């Protein structure tokens, strides 16, 4: 069987998010980059958040602008409250509002528990969980201020949390990361419950193994990739566009009745593949 990565088809050039304003955090690399570009491709104006790497962020902006929509790059550390507040308030000034918040920024600081420093634990929780809380809070304030604008969307706003299969799969040697994503799951579900009456939809996307810099060592040699694919029933490593396509769909009114759900985009990684031949 051919297990090589295939090119993920792009949505038809139908601008189904036309007129919507989206912010994607951690958007100059990997999944965030593909998502920011993907949202632009289907008509959204996009803020490209980054914390380091201005040139890469500007490149993403240029690519989005090539679809005839607006974009700009904004430097902010999502774990810093004042920076997130400023980022969203600038967006409201420049674009008029926000319709879609994609809380994607995340990182790993791996170590076995006996070696894990408090700084490693804290950094991962600060970015992966606190950052999502801050982004969700600031977007929600604007969603509530503005309410539903029927010509734009049936909902008052969409929050999409980038989680991971590790919100449910324990991951030895990564207790900070797995705990942060477990936290994201409950952050998402609780906010979904709290905000649904305001017509704000909160959902999560949980990627499995996607080919990005965060997990390069898991796929950058044929041996590592073969080992990784033992965990993936669909037998291919995912591409960032696999996630971007789902985010774009989830942000659209096609998914208007989807509230408080995690969509696993993982080639079946959460299907307990170890039980396929035993158990
Ligand atoms: P990546 O390293 O390519 O991208 C992460 C992005 O987050 C980068 O742009 C980075 O600069 C940014 N970032 C880090 N700290 C930040 C901060 N304090 N403020 C703002 N931005 C910050 O990795 P990726 O794979 O694209 O990861 C994106 C998201 O997807 C993460 O939340 C990650 O946990 C999740 N995820 C990835 C995979 C995978 O297989 N790649 C699987 C499951 C979940």
Short mmCIF file of C-alpha atoms and ligand atoms in Angstrom, two decimals:
data_model
loop_
_atom_site.label_atom_id
_atom_site.label_comp_id
_atom_site.label_asym_id
_atom_site.label_seq_id
_atom_site.Cartn_x
_atom_site.Cartn_y
_atom_site.Cartn_z
CA UNK A 1 0.00 0.00 0.00
CA UNK A 2 1.23 3.49 -0.78
CA UNK A 3 1.59 5.20 2.56
CA UNK A 4 3.10 8.42 1.25
CA UNK A 5 1.40 11.72 1.94
CA UNK A 6 -1.02 12.69 -0.77
CA UNK A 7 -1.94 16.18 -1.79
CA UNK A 8 -5.01 17.19 0.13
CA UNK A 9 -7.67 18.57 -2.22
CA UNK A 10 -8.58 22.19 -1.66
CA UNK A 11 -12.18 23.37 -1.35
CA UNK A 12 -13.73 24.66 -4.53
CA UNK A 13 -13.10 28.34 -4.95
CA UNK A 14 -16.42 29.16 -3.34
CA UNK A 15 -16.12 32.05 -0.90
CA UNK A 16 -18.43 30.57 1.74
CA UNK A 17 -16.85 32.68 4.50
CA UNK A 18 -17.05 35.91 2.50
CA UNK A 19 -17.41 38.92 4.77
CA UNK A 20 -16.28 37.03 7.86
CA UNK A 21 -13.25 38.11 9.86
CA UNK A 22 -11.02 35.41 11.26
CA UNK A 23 -8.05 35.41 13.60
CA UNK A 24 -5.69 32.42 13.68
CA UNK A 25 -3.06 32.18 16.41
CA UNK A 26 0.33 30.64 15.68
CA UNK A 27 -0.39 31.20 12.00
CA UNK A 28 3.12 31.41 10.54
CA UNK A 29 3.84 27.67 10.73
CA UNK A 30 2.27 24.25 10.30
CA UNK A 31 -1.44 23.85 10.97
CA UNK A 32 -2.03 27.53 11.80
CA UNK A 33 -0.44 28.65 8.54
CA UNK A 34 -2.50 26.22 6.46
CA UNK A 35 -5.63 27.25 8.36
CA UNK A 36 -5.08 30.99 7.89
CA UNK A 37 -4.51 30.44 4.16
CA UNK A 38 -7.47 28.06 3.96
CA UNK A 39 -9.82 30.58 5.57
CA UNK A 40 -8.60 33.27 3.16
CA UNK A 41 -9.15 30.94 0.22
CA UNK A 42 -12.85 30.64 1.11
CA UNK A 43 -13.33 34.39 1.47
CA UNK A 44 -12.51 35.40 5.05
CA UNK A 45 -10.33 38.36 5.97
CA UNK A 46 -7.61 37.00 8.24
CA UNK A 47 -5.37 38.19 11.05
CA UNK A 48 -2.17 36.14 11.06
CA UNK A 49 -0.91 35.97 14.64
CA UNK A 50 2.68 35.01 15.31
CA UNK A 51 5.03 35.21 18.27
CA UNK A 52 8.35 34.97 16.39
CA UNK A 53 9.22 34.89 12.69
CA UNK A 54 7.82 38.04 11.14
CA UNK A 55 8.98 37.16 7.60
CA UNK A 56 7.13 33.85 7.65
CA UNK A 57 4.00 35.63 8.90
CA UNK A 58 4.25 38.27 6.14
CA UNK A 59 4.56 35.50 3.57
CA UNK A 60 1.31 33.97 4.86
CA UNK A 61 -0.30 37.42 4.62
CA UNK A 62 0.77 37.78 0.98
CA UNK A 63 -0.60 34.36 0.13
CA UNK A 64 -3.95 35.19 1.74
CA UNK A 65 -4.10 38.57 -0.03
CA UNK A 66 -3.67 36.78 -3.35
CA UNK A 67 -7.25 35.50 -2.91
CA UNK A 68 -8.50 39.12 -2.98
CA UNK A 69 -9.24 39.31 0.75
CA UNK A 70 -7.60 41.37 3.50
CA UNK A 71 -4.94 40.14 5.89
CA UNK A 72 -2.28 41.46 8.20
CA UNK A 73 0.26 39.96 10.60
CA UNK A 74 0.08 40.69 14.31
CA UNK A 75 2.83 39.79 16.78
CA UNK A 76 1.51 38.65 20.15
CA UNK A 77 2.29 36.02 22.75
CA UNK A 78 -1.06 34.32 23.40
CA UNK A 79 -0.08 33.55 26.98
CA UNK A 80 0.16 37.28 27.81
CA UNK A 81 -3.17 38.82 28.73
CA UNK A 82 -2.36 42.39 27.65
CA UNK A 83 -1.08 41.20 24.28
CA UNK A 84 -4.21 39.17 23.53
CA UNK A 85 -6.43 42.08 24.59
CA UNK A 86 -4.51 44.42 22.27
CA UNK A 87 -4.56 41.91 19.41
CA UNK A 88 -8.34 41.53 19.41
CA UNK A 89 -9.00 45.23 19.97
CA UNK A 90 -6.73 46.14 17.02
CA UNK A 91 -8.64 43.62 14.88
CA UNK A 92 -11.94 45.23 15.79
CA UNK A 93 -10.48 48.62 14.81
CA UNK A 94 -8.98 47.40 11.52
CA UNK A 95 -11.59 44.87 10.36
CA UNK A 96 -14.63 46.15 12.26
CA UNK A 97 -15.21 42.93 14.21
CA UNK A 98 -14.27 39.26 14.62
CA UNK A 99 -16.40 36.29 13.51
CA UNK A 100 -14.00 33.36 13.85
CA UNK A 101 -11.32 32.79 16.49
CA UNK A 102 -9.03 29.84 15.81
CA UNK A 103 -7.02 29.26 19.01
CA UNK A 104 -4.29 27.20 17.42
CA UNK A 105 -0.96 28.27 18.95
CA UNK A 106 0.71 25.50 20.89
CA UNK A 107 4.01 23.95 21.78
CA UNK A 108 5.68 21.00 23.47
CA UNK A 109 8.38 20.86 26.16
CA UNK A 110 8.85 17.12 26.60
CA UNK A 111 10.48 15.31 29.51
CA UNK A 112 9.84 12.32 31.75
CA UNK A 113 8.10 13.43 34.92
CA UNK A 114 11.20 13.12 37.12
CA UNK A 115 13.11 15.48 34.82
CA UNK A 116 10.31 17.86 33.98
CA UNK A 117 10.98 21.29 35.37
CA UNK A 118 8.31 23.58 36.68
CA UNK A 119 9.23 25.95 33.84
CA UNK A 120 8.51 23.24 31.23
CA UNK A 121 5.21 22.39 32.86
CA UNK A 122 4.21 26.05 33.19
CA UNK A 123 5.20 27.12 29.68
CA UNK A 124 3.05 24.46 28.04
CA UNK A 125 0.04 25.21 30.24
CA UNK A 126 0.53 28.96 29.70
CA UNK A 127 0.50 28.75 25.91
CA UNK A 128 -1.71 25.73 25.21
CA UNK A 129 -4.41 26.31 27.82
CA UNK A 130 -4.20 29.84 29.24
CA UNK A 131 -3.66 31.18 25.72
CA UNK A 132 -6.85 29.53 24.51
CA UNK A 133 -8.77 30.91 27.50
CA UNK A 134 -7.59 34.45 26.78
CA UNK A 135 -8.31 34.24 23.05
CA UNK A 136 -11.77 32.78 23.68
CA UNK A 137 -12.58 35.44 26.26
CA UNK A 138 -11.58 38.40 24.14
CA UNK A 139 -13.37 37.08 21.04
CA UNK A 140 -16.50 36.39 23.09
CA UNK A 141 -16.68 39.98 24.34
CA UNK A 142 -16.86 41.20 20.75
CA UNK A 143 -19.29 38.44 19.65
CA UNK A 144 -21.64 39.46 22.47
CA UNK A 145 -21.30 43.18 21.77
CA UNK A 146 -22.15 42.67 18.09
CA UNK A 147 -24.60 39.78 18.17
CA UNK A 148 -25.84 37.95 15.09
CA UNK A 149 -25.63 39.71 11.75
CA UNK A 150 -27.80 37.45 9.56
CA UNK A 151 -26.26 38.57 6.25
CA UNK A 152 -22.87 37.39 7.55
CA UNK A 153 -23.64 34.25 9.57
CA UNK A 154 -26.39 32.50 11.50
CA UNK A 155 -24.18 32.58 14.60
CA UNK A 156 -22.77 35.47 16.59
CA UNK A 157 -19.30 33.95 16.43
CA UNK A 158 -17.27 30.78 16.26
CA UNK A 159 -14.44 29.69 18.52
CA UNK A 160 -12.39 26.76 17.28
CA UNK A 161 -9.93 25.32 19.77
CA UNK A 162 -7.00 23.38 18.35
CA UNK A 163 -6.79 20.39 20.61
CA UNK A 164 -5.13 17.02 19.98
CA UNK A 165 -5.85 13.32 20.13
CA UNK A 166 -3.95 13.66 23.41
CA UNK A 167 -6.99 15.25 24.99
CA UNK A 168 -8.03 11.61 25.42
CA UNK A 169 -4.93 9.50 24.66
CA UNK A 170 -2.46 9.52 27.57
CA UNK A 171 1.09 10.30 26.38
CA UNK A 172 4.02 9.17 28.51
CA UNK A 173 6.85 11.69 28.60
CA UNK A 174 4.50 14.53 27.66
CA UNK A 175 2.42 15.01 30.80
CA UNK A 176 2.38 18.80 30.43
CA UNK A 177 1.15 18.63 26.83
CA UNK A 178 -1.48 15.93 27.43
CA UNK A 179 -2.75 17.79 30.52
CA UNK A 180 -3.01 21.02 28.55
CA UNK A 181 -5.06 19.33 25.81
CA UNK A 182 -7.26 17.56 28.36
CA UNK A 183 -7.86 21.04 29.75
CA UNK A 184 -8.69 22.36 26.29
CA UNK A 185 -11.37 19.69 25.94
CA UNK A 186 -13.17 20.89 29.08
CA UNK A 187 -12.52 24.57 28.30
CA UNK A 188 -14.20 24.00 24.94
CA UNK A 189 -17.17 22.02 26.28
CA UNK A 190 -17.85 24.36 29.19
CA UNK A 191 -17.65 27.47 27.04
CA UNK A 192 -19.86 25.80 24.44
CA UNK A 193 -22.50 25.21 27.10
CA UNK A 194 -22.14 28.72 28.52
CA UNK A 195 -22.17 30.54 25.19
CA UNK A 196 -24.65 28.58 23.07
CA UNK A 197 -27.59 30.69 24.32
CA UNK A 198 -25.73 33.69 22.89
CA UNK A 199 -25.55 31.90 19.52
CA UNK A 200 -21.80 31.53 19.90
CA UNK A 201 -20.51 28.16 18.73
CA UNK A 202 -17.48 26.69 20.47
CA UNK A 203 -15.94 23.50 19.07
CA UNK A 204 -12.56 21.81 18.86
CA UNK A 205 -10.53 20.09 16.20
CA UNK A 206 -8.27 17.32 17.46
CA UNK A 207 -5.49 16.47 15.02
CA UNK A 208 -3.67 13.15 15.10
CA UNK A 209 -0.23 12.99 13.49
CA UNK A 210 0.15 15.94 11.14
CA UNK A 211 3.40 16.67 9.29
CA UNK A 212 4.59 19.95 10.91
CA UNK A 213 7.70 21.22 12.70
CA UNK A 214 6.25 20.40 16.15
CA UNK A 215 6.69 16.64 15.60
CA UNK A 216 9.41 16.53 12.94
CA UNK A 217 11.35 13.72 14.62
CA UNK A 218 8.26 11.49 14.42
CA UNK A 219 8.20 11.51 10.59
CA UNK A 220 11.47 12.82 9.16
CA UNK A 221 13.13 9.43 8.62
CA UNK A 222 11.49 6.42 6.91
CA UNK A 223 11.99 4.39 10.12
CA UNK A 224 10.31 7.01 12.30
CA UNK A 225 7.43 7.38 9.84
CA UNK A 226 6.90 3.59 9.67
CA UNK A 227 6.78 3.45 13.46
CA UNK A 228 4.33 6.36 13.56
CA UNK A 229 2.07 4.78 10.93
CA UNK A 230 1.57 1.75 13.17
CA UNK A 231 -0.60 4.12 15.21
CA UNK A 232 -2.60 5.36 12.21
CA UNK A 233 -5.14 2.90 10.75
CA UNK A 234 -5.48 5.04 7.61
CA UNK A 235 -1.72 4.60 7.06
CA UNK A 236 -0.73 8.08 6.07
CA UNK A 237 0.64 11.01 8.01
CA UNK A 238 -1.76 13.96 7.91
CA UNK A 239 -1.04 17.21 6.13
CA UNK A 240 -1.79 20.66 7.59
CA UNK A 241 -4.47 21.11 4.88
CA UNK A 242 -6.34 18.11 6.31
CA UNK A 243 -6.91 20.25 9.40
CA UNK A 244 -7.38 23.56 7.56
CA UNK A 245 -10.23 22.12 5.47
CA UNK A 246 -12.09 20.93 8.57
CA UNK A 247 -11.62 24.27 10.34
CA UNK A 248 -13.01 26.17 7.35
CA UNK A 249 -16.04 23.89 7.18
CA UNK A 250 -16.61 24.06 10.93
CA UNK A 251 -16.47 27.86 10.85
CA UNK A 252 -19.13 27.99 8.16
CA UNK A 253 -22.91 27.95 8.47
CA UNK A 254 -22.91 24.43 6.97
CA UNK A 255 -21.96 23.44 10.52
CA UNK A 256 -24.26 25.88 12.30
CA UNK A 257 -25.89 23.21 14.49
CA UNK A 258 -22.54 21.74 15.59
CA UNK A 259 -21.96 23.00 19.13
CA UNK A 260 -19.54 21.72 21.77
CA UNK A 261 -18.07 18.94 19.66
CA UNK A 262 -14.53 17.76 19.07
CA UNK A 263 -13.88 16.65 15.52
CA UNK A 264 -11.01 14.17 15.48
CA UNK A 265 -8.96 14.50 12.30
CA UNK A 266 -6.57 11.67 12.91
CA UNK A 267 -6.77 8.89 10.29
CA UNK A 268 -8.32 6.71 12.97
CA UNK A 269 -5.62 7.15 15.62
CA UNK A 270 -8.26 7.25 18.34
CA UNK A 271 -9.68 3.85 17.27
CA UNK A 272 -7.32 1.89 19.58
CA UNK A 273 -5.32 0.48 16.61
CA UNK A 274 -3.46 -1.88 18.98
CA UNK A 275 -6.69 -3.86 19.23
CA UNK A 276 -6.98 -4.39 15.46
CA UNK A 277 -5.20 -7.72 15.68
CA UNK A 278 -5.65 -8.72 19.28
CA UNK A 279 -7.21 -7.82 22.57
P1 LIG B 1 4.04 24.35 14.78
O1 LIG B 1 5.15 24.32 15.73
O2 LIG B 1 4.31 24.29 13.31
O3 LIG B 1 3.11 25.62 15.02
C1 LIG B 1 2.83 26.13 16.31
C2 LIG B 1 2.63 27.61 16.17
O4 LIG B 1 2.31 28.16 17.46
C3 LIG B 1 3.89 28.33 15.70
O5 LIG B 1 3.53 29.33 14.76
C4 LIG B 1 4.43 28.94 16.98
O6 LIG B 1 5.24 30.07 16.77
C5 LIG B 1 3.12 29.31 17.64
N1 LIG B 1 3.27 29.66 19.05
C6 LIG B 1 3.97 29.00 20.01
N2 LIG B 1 3.92 29.69 21.16
C7 LIG B 1 3.16 30.79 20.92
C8 LIG B 1 2.74 31.88 21.72
N3 LIG B 1 3.11 31.99 23.00
N4 LIG B 1 1.97 32.84 21.14
C9 LIG B 1 1.60 32.76 19.85
N5 LIG B 1 1.99 31.76 19.04
C10 LIG B 1 2.76 30.78 19.59
O7 LIG B 1 3.09 23.14 15.21
P2 LIG B 1 1.65 22.66 14.67
O8 LIG B 1 1.73 21.20 14.55
O9 LIG B 1 1.22 23.47 13.51
O10 LIG B 1 0.75 22.98 15.94
C11 LIG B 1 -0.41 23.78 15.89
C12 LIG B 1 -1.41 23.27 16.92
O11 LIG B 1 -1.83 21.95 16.54
C13 LIG B 1 -0.86 23.16 18.35
O12 LIG B 1 -1.86 23.59 19.26
C14 LIG B 1 -0.60 21.68 18.49
O13 LIG B 1 -0.67 21.27 19.83
C15 LIG B 1 -1.74 21.11 17.65
N6 LIG B 1 -1.53 19.73 17.24
C16 LIG B 1 -0.59 19.39 16.31
C17 LIG B 1 -0.43 18.07 15.94
C18 LIG B 1 0.57 17.63 14.91
O14 LIG B 1 0.68 16.41 14.67
N7 LIG B 1 1.29 18.50 14.27
C19 LIG B 1 -1.23 17.09 16.51
C20 LIG B 1 -2.18 17.45 17.46
C21 LIG B 1 -2.32 18.78 17.82
#
